Amino acid sequence: LALVAAETAIAAAAAPRITSSHDGASIEDASAIRVAADSLQPELVELSHRIFEYAEEGFEETQSVADIAELLAEHGISAQLGAFGLDTALVAELVVGEAKPDSTDAPTVAILAEYDALPGVGHGCGHNIIAASAVGAFLSLVEASRRRELPAGRIVLYGTPAEEGGNGKEIMARAGAFDGIDAAIMIHPFGYDVTDQPFIGRRILRVRYYGVPAHASASPFQGRNALDAANLNYQAPGLIRPHLYPGDRIHGVILDGGQRPNVVPEFAELEYYVRSNAAETLKELSLRLEDIANGIALATGTGVEVEWDPQPFTMPLRYNTPLSERWTVHQEARGRRVLTKASVPSHLAASTDFGNVSVRVPGIHPVIAISPPDVSLHTREFAEYATSDAASTAIADASAGLALVAADFLADSNLRAAARADFDAAGGALDVEGFFS
């Protein structure tokens, strides 16, 4: 950890500052948004702390989403709960300038909130901060629009359930949530400020082996051992890891390995998380693991069943460079030194269902520092920072930053064109549902 910290400090010191060639919102509009964001901080911190205490797991975030709706109502905004077929999803909308509520021409930006917790460690991923920051960005635009006539457009606030394992954003996407959305933005707390922190794709693989039971002492020759097959399957990824593409990850557990030692196990089941930096390499790795499962069944004389993605998979996150640059400019104006992925350790890569959004529409998912760099996400230690003074500052900075990026997008047609061109150059919109078919 000391070596990583030293190398990162050297790389960060040598990294050039990120700039933007786009003008974005007017000085007056930006000032009004900043004032609004800072004035909202006490309410947002209170919201964050309440969500932290609820610590509701995915698809069960009833109180968290209710509190968000209540705060919106206090600011004169009605919200729809139970959107897109999910009980704990939320939608609120702001129409600004001369845009019409049913207009398809006005640019539309979605700001995304998460609020689910982890079992055992609560908000060890800091989703309470994500929720407060997204709500803060939306309300900053609401309050600024009451003081000034902002450029025409629509701002949509989405409350997205169950990022941790449930992939709520993909469920919402399949129900049409991102149809008509021109850009999607959100933040995530972290140990660094990084504009394009990698988040890699993830699939879930379940392998089930079917053997033949027999007495393990009297007549083992009459059996076919499903646990032996599972044992070989568990070892195989370890043997091929040195030969995987850099950044690929395979980690799994044996869910079922038999009932008693004196009975040859007739059933065994494993579950893997399979991850890769690119959609294409994730597909290739998936095929390799399927070949392993089938080959082991042949070698052990067992039957095999391979199941992919019992929950929707997550795609590698695609960052939009012009929008990321606008985020960085606004954060540096608030005193943060924002890095790129080139300056931080490459192994600090997890997965998020925002990846599925980012390959449908231009998007950003920067990370904002609330803890020391050596504090890992998904731990009780990180949860301690999720209600710290650093977290409160991050909420204000992120609220202003997201609101300003949204305002930039509405105001600057050149920025919109550049964001679309960057998105198209990266491959354009993917057929997410059919990608692994």
GROMACS .gro file of C-alpha atoms in nm:
model
  437
    1LEU     CA    1   0.000   0.000   0.000
    2ALA     CA    2   0.285   0.238   0.075
    3LEU     CA    3   0.439   0.161  -0.263
    4VAL     CA    4   0.108   0.218  -0.441
    5ALA     CA    5   0.060   0.550  -0.260
    6ALA     CA    6   0.411   0.666  -0.352
    7GLU     CA    7   0.376   0.570  -0.717
    8THR     CA    8   0.037   0.738  -0.737
    9ALA     CA    9   0.169   1.059  -0.584
   10ILE     CA   10   0.449   1.074  -0.840
   11ALA     CA   11   0.211   1.008  -1.129
   12ALA     CA   12  -0.039   1.264  -1.001
   13ALA     CA   13   0.226   1.533  -0.964
   14ALA     CA   14   0.340   1.478  -1.322
   15ALA     CA   15  -0.009   1.458  -1.474
   16PRO     CA   16  -0.120   1.754  -1.687
   17ARG     CA   17  -0.428   1.942  -1.573
   18ILE     CA   18  -0.747   1.860  -1.757
   19THR     CA   19  -0.907   2.143  -1.951
   20SER     CA   20  -1.218   2.186  -2.165
   21SER     CA   21  -1.248   2.361  -2.500
   22HIS     CA   22  -1.619   2.426  -2.446
   23ASP     CA   23  -1.782   2.729  -2.288
   24GLY     CA   24  -2.074   2.561  -2.118
   25ALA     CA   25  -2.328   2.763  -1.921
   26SER     CA   26  -2.305   3.139  -1.879
   27ILE     CA   27  -2.117   3.286  -1.585
   28GLU     CA   28  -2.445   3.412  -1.438
   29ASP     CA   29  -2.621   3.075  -1.466
   30ALA     CA   30  -2.322   2.892  -1.321
   31SER     CA   31  -2.304   3.134  -1.029
   32ALA     CA   32  -2.673   3.086  -0.950
   33ILE     CA   33  -2.627   2.707  -0.953
   34ARG     CA   34  -2.327   2.721  -0.720
   35VAL     CA   35  -2.511   2.944  -0.473
   36ALA     CA   36  -2.807   2.707  -0.477
   37ALA     CA   37  -2.589   2.398  -0.425
   38ASP     CA   38  -2.409   2.547  -0.128
   39SER     CA   39  -2.732   2.667   0.031
   40LEU     CA   40  -2.881   2.317   0.003
   41GLN     CA   41  -2.592   2.143   0.177
   42PRO     CA   42  -2.749   2.117   0.527
   43GLU     CA   43  -3.064   1.951   0.387
   44LEU     CA   44  -2.861   1.719   0.168
   45VAL     CA   45  -2.630   1.611   0.448
   46GLU     CA   46  -2.932   1.538   0.665
   47LEU     CA   47  -3.081   1.328   0.383
   48SER     CA   48  -2.752   1.144   0.342
   49HIS     CA   49  -2.731   1.063   0.711
   50ARG     CA   50  -3.089   0.933   0.722
   51ILE     CA   51  -3.030   0.706   0.423
   52PHE     CA   52  -2.710   0.588   0.589
   53GLU     CA   53  -2.901   0.490   0.903
   54TYR     CA   54  -3.173   0.307   0.707
   55ALA     CA   55  -2.909   0.091   0.530
   56GLU     CA   56  -3.174  -0.069   0.311
   57GLU     CA   57  -3.063  -0.338   0.070
   58GLY     CA   58  -3.147  -0.354  -0.299
   59PHE     CA   59  -3.515  -0.339  -0.403
   60GLU     CA   60  -3.606  -0.276  -0.036
   61GLU     CA   61  -3.509   0.092  -0.017
   62THR     CA   62  -3.862   0.206   0.070
   63GLN     CA   63  -3.776   0.459   0.340
   64SER     CA   64  -3.475   0.596   0.152
   65VAL     CA   65  -3.671   0.670  -0.163
   66ALA     CA   66  -3.964   0.806   0.040
   67ASP     CA   67  -3.733   1.055   0.210
   68ILE     CA   68  -3.601   1.167  -0.128
   69ALA     CA   69  -3.956   1.221  -0.253
   70GLU     CA   70  -4.039   1.414   0.064
   71LEU     CA   71  -3.743   1.649   0.023
   72LEU     CA   72  -3.836   1.710  -0.340
   73ALA     CA   73  -4.192   1.789  -0.233
   74GLU     CA   74  -4.063   2.042   0.019
   75HIS     CA   75  -3.907   2.222  -0.278
   76GLY     CA   76  -4.226   2.207  -0.482
   77ILE     CA   77  -4.134   1.908  -0.700
   78SER     CA   78  -4.356   1.603  -0.728
   79ALA     CA   79  -4.194   1.264  -0.783
   80GLN     CA   80  -4.325   0.938  -0.918
   81LEU     CA   81  -4.248   0.635  -0.704
   82GLY     CA   82  -4.261   0.284  -0.841
   83ALA     CA   83  -4.137   0.384  -1.186
   84PHE     CA   84  -4.043   0.139  -1.462
   85GLY     CA   85  -4.187  -0.156  -1.275
   86LEU     CA   86  -3.964  -0.119  -0.969
   87ASP     CA   87  -4.127  -0.029  -0.638
   88THR     CA   88  -3.829   0.171  -0.513
   89ALA     CA   89  -3.744   0.354  -0.837
   90LEU     CA   90  -3.815   0.727  -0.857
   91VAL     CA   91  -3.862   0.983  -1.134
   92ALA     CA   92  -3.882   1.362  -1.106
   93GLU     CA   93  -3.856   1.611  -1.390
   94LEU     CA   94  -3.763   1.974  -1.437
   95VAL     CA   95  -3.841   2.159  -1.761
   96VAL     CA   96  -3.644   2.481  -1.802
   97GLY     CA   97  -3.633   2.765  -2.051
   98GLU     CA   98  -3.871   2.747  -2.342
   99ALA     CA   99  -3.878   2.368  -2.359
  100LYS     CA  100  -4.220   2.209  -2.355
  101PRO     CA  101  -4.295   1.919  -2.119
  102ASP     CA  102  -4.364   1.687  -2.414
  103SER     CA  103  -4.087   1.822  -2.637
  104THR     CA  104  -3.857   1.569  -2.804
  105ASP     CA  105  -3.628   1.839  -2.943
  106ALA     CA  106  -3.504   1.991  -2.617
  107PRO     CA  107  -3.185   1.831  -2.481
  108THR     CA  108  -3.249   1.602  -2.186
  109VAL     CA  109  -3.005   1.511  -1.910
  110ALA     CA  110  -3.066   1.236  -1.654
  111ILE     CA  111  -2.907   1.265  -1.308
  112LEU     CA  112  -2.891   0.928  -1.135
  113ALA     CA  113  -2.919   0.849  -0.764
  114GLU     CA  114  -2.838   0.523  -0.587
  115TYR     CA  115  -2.937   0.446  -0.228
  116ASP     CA  116  -2.906   0.073  -0.164
  117ALA     CA  117  -2.678  -0.064   0.107
  118LEU     CA  118  -2.474  -0.381   0.143
  119PRO     CA  119  -2.560  -0.671   0.374
  120GLY     CA  120  -2.340  -0.668   0.681
  121VAL     CA  121  -2.152  -0.345   0.609
  122GLY     CA  122  -2.439  -0.106   0.542
  123HIS     CA  123  -2.332   0.191   0.330
  124GLY     CA  124  -1.979   0.064   0.285
  125CYS     CA  125  -2.001   0.184  -0.073
  126GLY     CA  126  -2.134   0.529   0.015
  127HIS     CA  127  -2.457   0.521  -0.185
  128ASN     CA  128  -2.609   0.763   0.065
  129ILE     CA  129  -2.364   1.019  -0.076
  130ILE     CA  130  -2.461   0.931  -0.433
  131ALA     CA  131  -2.828   0.986  -0.350
  132ALA     CA  132  -2.775   1.317  -0.171
  133SER     CA  133  -2.547   1.447  -0.447
  134ALA     CA  134  -2.790   1.359  -0.726
  135VAL     CA  135  -3.084   1.511  -0.540
  136GLY     CA  136  -2.868   1.814  -0.464
  137ALA     CA  137  -2.775   1.861  -0.829
  138PHE     CA  138  -3.139   1.836  -0.936
  139LEU     CA  139  -3.260   2.080  -0.668
  140SER     CA  140  -2.974   2.319  -0.746
  141LEU     CA  141  -3.109   2.343  -1.099
  142VAL     CA  142  -3.464   2.380  -0.966
  143GLU     CA  143  -3.367   2.669  -0.739
  144ALA     CA  144  -3.145   2.835  -1.002
  145SER     CA  145  -3.427   2.815  -1.258
  146ARG     CA  146  -3.650   3.010  -1.020
  147ARG     CA  147  -3.397   3.292  -1.013
  148ARG     CA  148  -3.293   3.288  -1.379
  149GLU     CA  149  -3.424   3.159  -1.710
  150LEU     CA  150  -3.189   2.871  -1.783
  151PRO     CA  151  -3.134   2.742  -2.139
  152ALA     CA  152  -3.416   2.528  -2.272
  153GLY     CA  153  -3.410   2.162  -2.183
  154ARG     CA  154  -3.521   1.887  -1.947
  155ILE     CA  155  -3.353   1.755  -1.635
  156VAL     CA  156  -3.469   1.414  -1.512
  157LEU     CA  157  -3.382   1.276  -1.169
  158TYR     CA  158  -3.382   0.898  -1.158
  159GLY     CA  159  -3.370   0.705  -0.835
  160THR     CA  160  -3.218   0.372  -0.934
  161PRO     CA  161  -3.257   0.077  -0.695
  162ALA     CA  162  -3.030  -0.218  -0.632
  163GLU     CA  163  -2.698  -0.130  -0.789
  164GLU     CA  164  -2.538  -0.383  -0.557
  165GLY     CA  165  -2.613  -0.708  -0.732
  166GLY     CA  166  -2.962  -0.630  -0.861
  167ASN     CA  167  -2.859  -0.417  -1.161
  168GLY     CA  168  -3.161  -0.190  -1.129
  169LYS     CA  169  -3.046   0.045  -1.403
  170GLU     CA  170  -3.050  -0.234  -1.660
  171ILE     CA  171  -3.403  -0.329  -1.555
  172MET     CA  172  -3.505   0.035  -1.589
  173ALA     CA  173  -3.330   0.064  -1.925
  174ARG     CA  174  -3.518  -0.236  -2.062
  175ALA     CA  175  -3.840  -0.066  -1.951
  176GLY     CA  176  -3.751   0.245  -2.156
  177ALA     CA  177  -3.597   0.472  -1.890
  178PHE     CA  178  -3.323   0.600  -2.119
  179ASP     CA  179  -3.525   0.637  -2.436
  180GLY     CA  180  -3.508   1.006  -2.525
  181ILE     CA  181  -3.224   1.076  -2.280
  182ASP     CA  182  -2.929   1.261  -2.437
  183ALA     CA  183  -2.680   1.228  -2.149
  184ALA     CA  184  -2.669   1.058  -1.809
  185ILE     CA  185  -2.452   1.168  -1.517
  186MET     CA  186  -2.377   1.058  -1.161
  187ILE     CA  187  -2.089   1.034  -0.911
  188HIS     CA  188  -1.947   0.775  -0.673
  189PRO     CA  189  -1.749   0.831  -0.352
  190PHE     CA  190  -1.395   0.693  -0.348
  191GLY     CA  191  -1.045   0.745  -0.209
  192TYR     CA  192  -0.932   0.961  -0.502
  193ASP     CA  193  -1.080   1.228  -0.727
  194VAL     CA  194  -1.076   1.067  -1.072
  195THR     CA  195  -1.270   1.178  -1.376
  196ASP     CA  196  -1.264   0.842  -1.558
  197GLN     CA  197  -1.204   0.574  -1.295
  198PRO     CA  198  -1.237   0.232  -1.465
  199PHE     CA  199  -1.543   0.022  -1.387
  200ILE     CA  200  -1.526  -0.312  -1.560
  201GLY     CA  201  -1.797  -0.539  -1.698
  202ARG     CA  202  -1.931  -0.827  -1.494
  203ARG     CA  203  -2.128  -1.139  -1.567
  204ILE     CA  204  -2.250  -1.408  -1.327
  205LEU     CA  205  -2.188  -1.773  -1.416
  206ARG     CA  206  -2.346  -2.067  -1.239
  207VAL     CA  207  -2.217  -2.416  -1.317
  208ARG     CA  208  -2.409  -2.720  -1.194
  209TYR     CA  209  -2.269  -3.071  -1.213
  210TYR     CA  210  -2.489  -3.381  -1.195
  211GLY     CA  211  -2.330  -3.709  -1.089
  212VAL     CA  212  -2.445  -4.052  -0.972
  213PRO     CA  213  -2.476  -4.121  -0.599
  214ALA     CA  214  -2.319  -4.428  -0.444
  215HIS     CA  215  -2.181  -4.548  -0.112
  216ALA     CA  216  -1.846  -4.375  -0.087
  217SER     CA  217  -1.680  -4.675   0.084
  218ALA     CA  218  -1.869  -4.988  -0.024
  219SER     CA  219  -1.923  -4.909  -0.394
  220PRO     CA  220  -1.759  -4.581  -0.501
  221PHE     CA  221  -1.697  -4.729  -0.846
  222GLN     CA  222  -2.072  -4.711  -0.907
  223GLY     CA  223  -2.077  -4.335  -0.854
  224ARG     CA  224  -1.989  -4.027  -1.055
  225ASN     CA  225  -1.870  -3.753  -0.824
  226ALA     CA  226  -2.020  -3.409  -0.894
  227LEU     CA  227  -1.801  -3.252  -0.624
  228ASP     CA  228  -1.488  -3.377  -0.802
  229ALA     CA  229  -1.614  -3.198  -1.113
  230ALA     CA  230  -1.676  -2.881  -0.913
  231ASN     CA  231  -1.332  -2.908  -0.755
  232LEU     CA  232  -1.166  -2.928  -1.095
  233ASN     CA  233  -1.379  -2.641  -1.217
  234TYR     CA  234  -1.274  -2.426  -0.923
  235GLN     CA  235  -0.906  -2.496  -0.988
  236ALA     CA  236  -0.915  -2.434  -1.363
  237PRO     CA  237  -0.957  -2.053  -1.353
  238GLY     CA  238  -0.663  -2.035  -1.112
  239LEU     CA  239  -0.445  -2.218  -1.359
  240ILE     CA  240  -0.537  -1.994  -1.651
  241ARG     CA  241  -0.518  -1.662  -1.460
  242PRO     CA  242  -0.158  -1.591  -1.564
  243HIS     CA  243  -0.269  -1.618  -1.926
  244LEU     CA  244  -0.575  -1.395  -1.907
  245TYR     CA  245  -0.594  -1.056  -2.071
  246PRO     CA  246  -0.467  -0.787  -1.829
  247GLY     CA  247  -0.749  -0.669  -1.604
  248ASP     CA  248  -0.965  -0.980  -1.644
  249ARG     CA  249  -1.093  -1.122  -1.316
  250ILE     CA  250  -1.257  -1.451  -1.221
  251HIS     CA  251  -1.366  -1.517  -0.863
  252GLY     CA  252  -1.608  -1.776  -0.738
  253VAL     CA  253  -1.743  -1.996  -0.462
  254ILE     CA  254  -1.882  -2.348  -0.433
  255LEU     CA  255  -2.247  -2.310  -0.337
  256ASP     CA  256  -2.322  -2.681  -0.293
  257GLY     CA  257  -2.077  -2.968  -0.263
  258GLY     CA  258  -2.279  -3.260  -0.131
  259GLN     CA  259  -2.446  -3.363   0.192
  260ARG     CA  260  -2.241  -3.638   0.366
  261PRO     CA  261  -1.888  -3.772   0.321
  262ASN     CA  262  -2.008  -4.134   0.288
  263VAL     CA  263  -2.227  -4.056  -0.013
  264VAL     CA  264  -2.073  -3.977  -0.349
  265PRO     CA  265  -2.213  -3.629  -0.422
  266GLU     CA  266  -2.465  -3.639  -0.704
  267PHE     CA  267  -2.491  -3.259  -0.728
  268ALA     CA  268  -2.253  -2.967  -0.695
  269GLU     CA  269  -2.290  -2.601  -0.789
  270LEU     CA  270  -2.048  -2.311  -0.829
  271GLU     CA  271  -2.101  -1.941  -0.887
  272TYR     CA  272  -1.848  -1.707  -1.047
  273TYR     CA  273  -1.824  -1.338  -1.111
  274VAL     CA  274  -1.650  -1.292  -1.444
  275ARG     CA  275  -1.511  -0.945  -1.518
  276SER     CA  276  -1.325  -0.773  -1.799
  277ASN     CA  277  -1.234  -0.420  -1.909
  278ALA     CA  278  -1.401  -0.443  -2.250
  279ALA     CA  279  -1.728  -0.589  -2.368
  280GLU     CA  280  -1.551  -0.791  -2.637
  281THR     CA  281  -1.300  -0.947  -2.397
  282LEU     CA  282  -1.580  -1.020  -2.149
  283LYS     CA  283  -1.758  -1.214  -2.421
  284GLU     CA  284  -1.438  -1.405  -2.506
  285LEU     CA  285  -1.371  -1.489  -2.141
  286SER     CA  286  -1.729  -1.611  -2.103
  287LEU     CA  287  -1.682  -1.859  -2.389
  288ARG     CA  288  -1.358  -1.983  -2.233
  289LEU     CA  289  -1.524  -2.058  -1.900
  290GLU     CA  290  -1.809  -2.236  -2.073
  291ASP     CA  291  -1.557  -2.459  -2.252
  292ILE     CA  292  -1.394  -2.538  -1.917
  293ALA     CA  293  -1.726  -2.640  -1.765
  294ASN     CA  294  -1.812  -2.870  -2.052
  295GLY     CA  295  -1.464  -3.022  -2.071
  296ILE     CA  296  -1.463  -3.108  -1.702
  297ALA     CA  297  -1.801  -3.277  -1.735
  298LEU     CA  298  -1.657  -3.494  -2.010
  299ALA     CA  299  -1.349  -3.575  -1.802
  300THR     CA  300  -1.548  -3.672  -1.490
  301GLY     CA  301  -1.842  -3.846  -1.654
  302THR     CA  302  -2.090  -3.601  -1.508
  303GLY     CA  303  -2.367  -3.396  -1.656
  304VAL     CA  304  -2.334  -3.020  -1.661
  305GLU     CA  305  -2.566  -2.721  -1.676
  306VAL     CA  306  -2.429  -2.372  -1.745
  307GLU     CA  307  -2.643  -2.070  -1.654
  308TRP     CA  308  -2.538  -1.715  -1.739
  309ASP     CA  309  -2.664  -1.399  -1.577
  310PRO     CA  310  -2.941  -1.498  -1.335
  311GLN     CA  311  -2.939  -1.121  -1.277
  312PRO     CA  312  -2.874  -0.874  -1.560
  313PHE     CA  313  -2.505  -0.839  -1.641
  314THR     CA  314  -2.312  -0.513  -1.620
  315MET     CA  315  -2.117  -0.368  -1.912
  316PRO     CA  316  -1.778  -0.197  -1.885
  317LEU     CA  317  -1.827   0.173  -1.821
  318ARG     CA  318  -1.767   0.405  -2.116
  319TYR     CA  319  -1.672   0.761  -2.024
  320ASN     CA  320  -1.764   1.058  -2.240
  321THR     CA  321  -1.455   1.276  -2.267
  322PRO     CA  322  -1.613   1.619  -2.334
  323LEU     CA  323  -1.852   1.578  -2.041
  324SER     CA  324  -1.575   1.444  -1.817
  325GLU     CA  325  -1.368   1.751  -1.897
  326ARG     CA  326  -1.652   1.981  -1.790
  327TRP     CA  327  -1.683   1.789  -1.459
  328THR     CA  328  -1.312   1.830  -1.396
  329VAL     CA  329  -1.312   2.204  -1.467
  330HIS     CA  330  -1.594   2.257  -1.217
  331GLN     CA  331  -1.433   2.040  -0.949
  332GLU     CA  332  -1.097   2.210  -0.977
  333ALA     CA  333  -1.277   2.543  -0.932
  334ARG     CA  334  -1.389   2.404  -0.596
  335GLY     CA  335  -1.033   2.316  -0.497
  336ARG     CA  336  -1.016   1.950  -0.594
  337ARG     CA  337  -0.724   1.808  -0.791
  338VAL     CA  338  -0.889   1.569  -1.034
  339LEU     CA  339  -0.684   1.290  -1.186
  340THR     CA  340  -0.733   1.054  -1.477
  341LYS     CA  341  -0.713   0.676  -1.469
  342ALA     CA  342  -0.354   0.704  -1.595
  343SER     CA  343  -0.248   0.841  -1.255
  344VAL     CA  344  -0.420   0.596  -1.021
  345PRO     CA  345  -0.357   0.224  -0.965
  346SER     CA  346  -0.513   0.022  -1.246
  347HIS     CA  347  -0.614  -0.261  -1.011
  348LEU     CA  348  -0.873  -0.041  -0.835
  349ALA     CA  349  -1.156  -0.155  -1.061
  350ALA     CA  350  -1.504  -0.270  -0.963
  351SER     CA  351  -1.828  -0.293  -1.162
  352THR     CA  352  -2.146  -0.086  -1.182
  353ASP     CA  353  -2.475  -0.106  -1.365
  354PHE     CA  354  -2.413   0.250  -1.485
  355GLY     CA  355  -2.191   0.079  -1.741
  356ASN     CA  356  -2.512  -0.041  -1.908
  357VAL     CA  357  -2.634   0.318  -1.926
  358SER     CA  358  -2.305   0.451  -2.061
  359VAL     CA  359  -2.320   0.230  -2.371
  360ARG     CA  360  -2.674   0.348  -2.444
  361VAL     CA  361  -2.623   0.725  -2.404
  362PRO     CA  362  -2.323   0.952  -2.338
  363GLY     CA  363  -2.243   0.942  -1.969
  364ILE     CA  364  -2.000   1.017  -1.688
  365HIS     CA  365  -1.947   0.848  -1.352
  366PRO     CA  366  -1.653   1.030  -1.187
  367VAL     CA  367  -1.539   0.937  -0.838
  368ILE     CA  368  -1.498   1.192  -0.560
  369ALA     CA  369  -1.268   1.153  -0.261
  370ILE     CA  370  -1.413   1.112   0.088
  371SER     CA  371  -1.154   0.879   0.244
  372PRO     CA  372  -0.781   0.806   0.238
  373PRO     CA  373  -0.680   0.615  -0.077
  374ASP     CA  374  -0.599   0.293   0.110
  375VAL     CA  375  -0.952   0.250   0.250
  376SER     CA  376  -1.132  -0.011   0.042
  377LEU     CA  377  -1.490   0.017  -0.077
  378HIS     CA  378  -1.740  -0.237   0.059
  379THR     CA  379  -1.588  -0.230   0.407
  380ARG     CA  380  -1.699  -0.105   0.747
  381GLU     CA  381  -1.398   0.127   0.739
  382PHE     CA  382  -1.525   0.302   0.426
  383ALA     CA  383  -1.873   0.324   0.580
  384GLU     CA  384  -1.723   0.530   0.863
  385TYR     CA  385  -1.625   0.794   0.606
  386ALA     CA  386  -1.971   0.797   0.445
  387THR     CA  387  -2.101   1.034   0.716
  388SER     CA  388  -1.776   1.224   0.776
  389ASP     CA  389  -1.705   1.594   0.726
  390ALA     CA  390  -1.525   1.497   0.406
  391ALA     CA  391  -1.845   1.332   0.285
  392SER     CA  392  -2.046   1.648   0.362
  393THR     CA  393  -1.801   1.854   0.157
  394ALA     CA  394  -1.816   1.600  -0.124
  395ILE     CA  395  -2.195   1.624  -0.134
  396ALA     CA  396  -2.179   2.001  -0.187
  397ASP     CA  397  -1.901   1.973  -0.446
  398ALA     CA  398  -2.073   1.690  -0.632
  399SER     CA  399  -2.414   1.859  -0.626
  400ALA     CA  400  -2.267   2.172  -0.782
  401GLY     CA  401  -2.052   1.975  -1.026
  402LEU     CA  402  -2.331   1.757  -1.161
  403ALA     CA  403  -2.571   2.051  -1.187
  404LEU     CA  404  -2.311   2.256  -1.374
  405VAL     CA  405  -2.238   1.973  -1.620
  406ALA     CA  406  -2.610   1.943  -1.687
  407ALA     CA  407  -2.640   2.320  -1.736
  408ASP     CA  408  -2.337   2.315  -1.968
  409PHE     CA  409  -2.503   2.045  -2.176
  410LEU     CA  410  -2.826   2.243  -2.211
  411ALA     CA  411  -2.650   2.570  -2.291
  412ASP     CA  412  -2.373   2.465  -2.528
  413SER     CA  413  -2.471   2.307  -2.860
  414ASN     CA  414  -2.104   2.253  -2.944
  415LEU     CA  415  -2.059   2.054  -2.625
  416ARG     CA  416  -2.363   1.842  -2.712
  417ALA     CA  417  -2.226   1.775  -3.058
  418ALA     CA  418  -1.882   1.687  -2.920
  419ALA     CA  419  -2.035   1.452  -2.661
  420ARG     CA  420  -2.233   1.273  -2.929
  421ALA     CA  421  -1.930   1.251  -3.160
  422ASP     CA  422  -1.720   1.105  -2.878
  423PHE     CA  423  -1.994   0.853  -2.801
  424ASP     CA  424  -2.026   0.748  -3.164
  425ALA     CA  425  -1.649   0.716  -3.203
  426ALA     CA  426  -1.645   0.476  -2.907
  427GLY     CA  427  -1.893   0.249  -3.082
  428GLY     CA  428  -2.225   0.427  -3.042
  429ALA     CA  429  -2.524   0.268  -2.873
  430LEU     CA  430  -2.484  -0.105  -2.812
  431ASP     CA  431  -2.755  -0.369  -2.823
  432VAL     CA  432  -2.702  -0.446  -2.457
  433GLU     CA  433  -2.972  -0.710  -2.419
  434GLY     CA  434  -2.848  -0.909  -2.716
  435PHE     CA  435  -2.476  -0.855  -2.677
  436PHE     CA  436  -2.389  -1.195  -2.531
  437SER     CA  437  -2.651  -1.390  -2.723
   0.00000   0.00000   0.00000
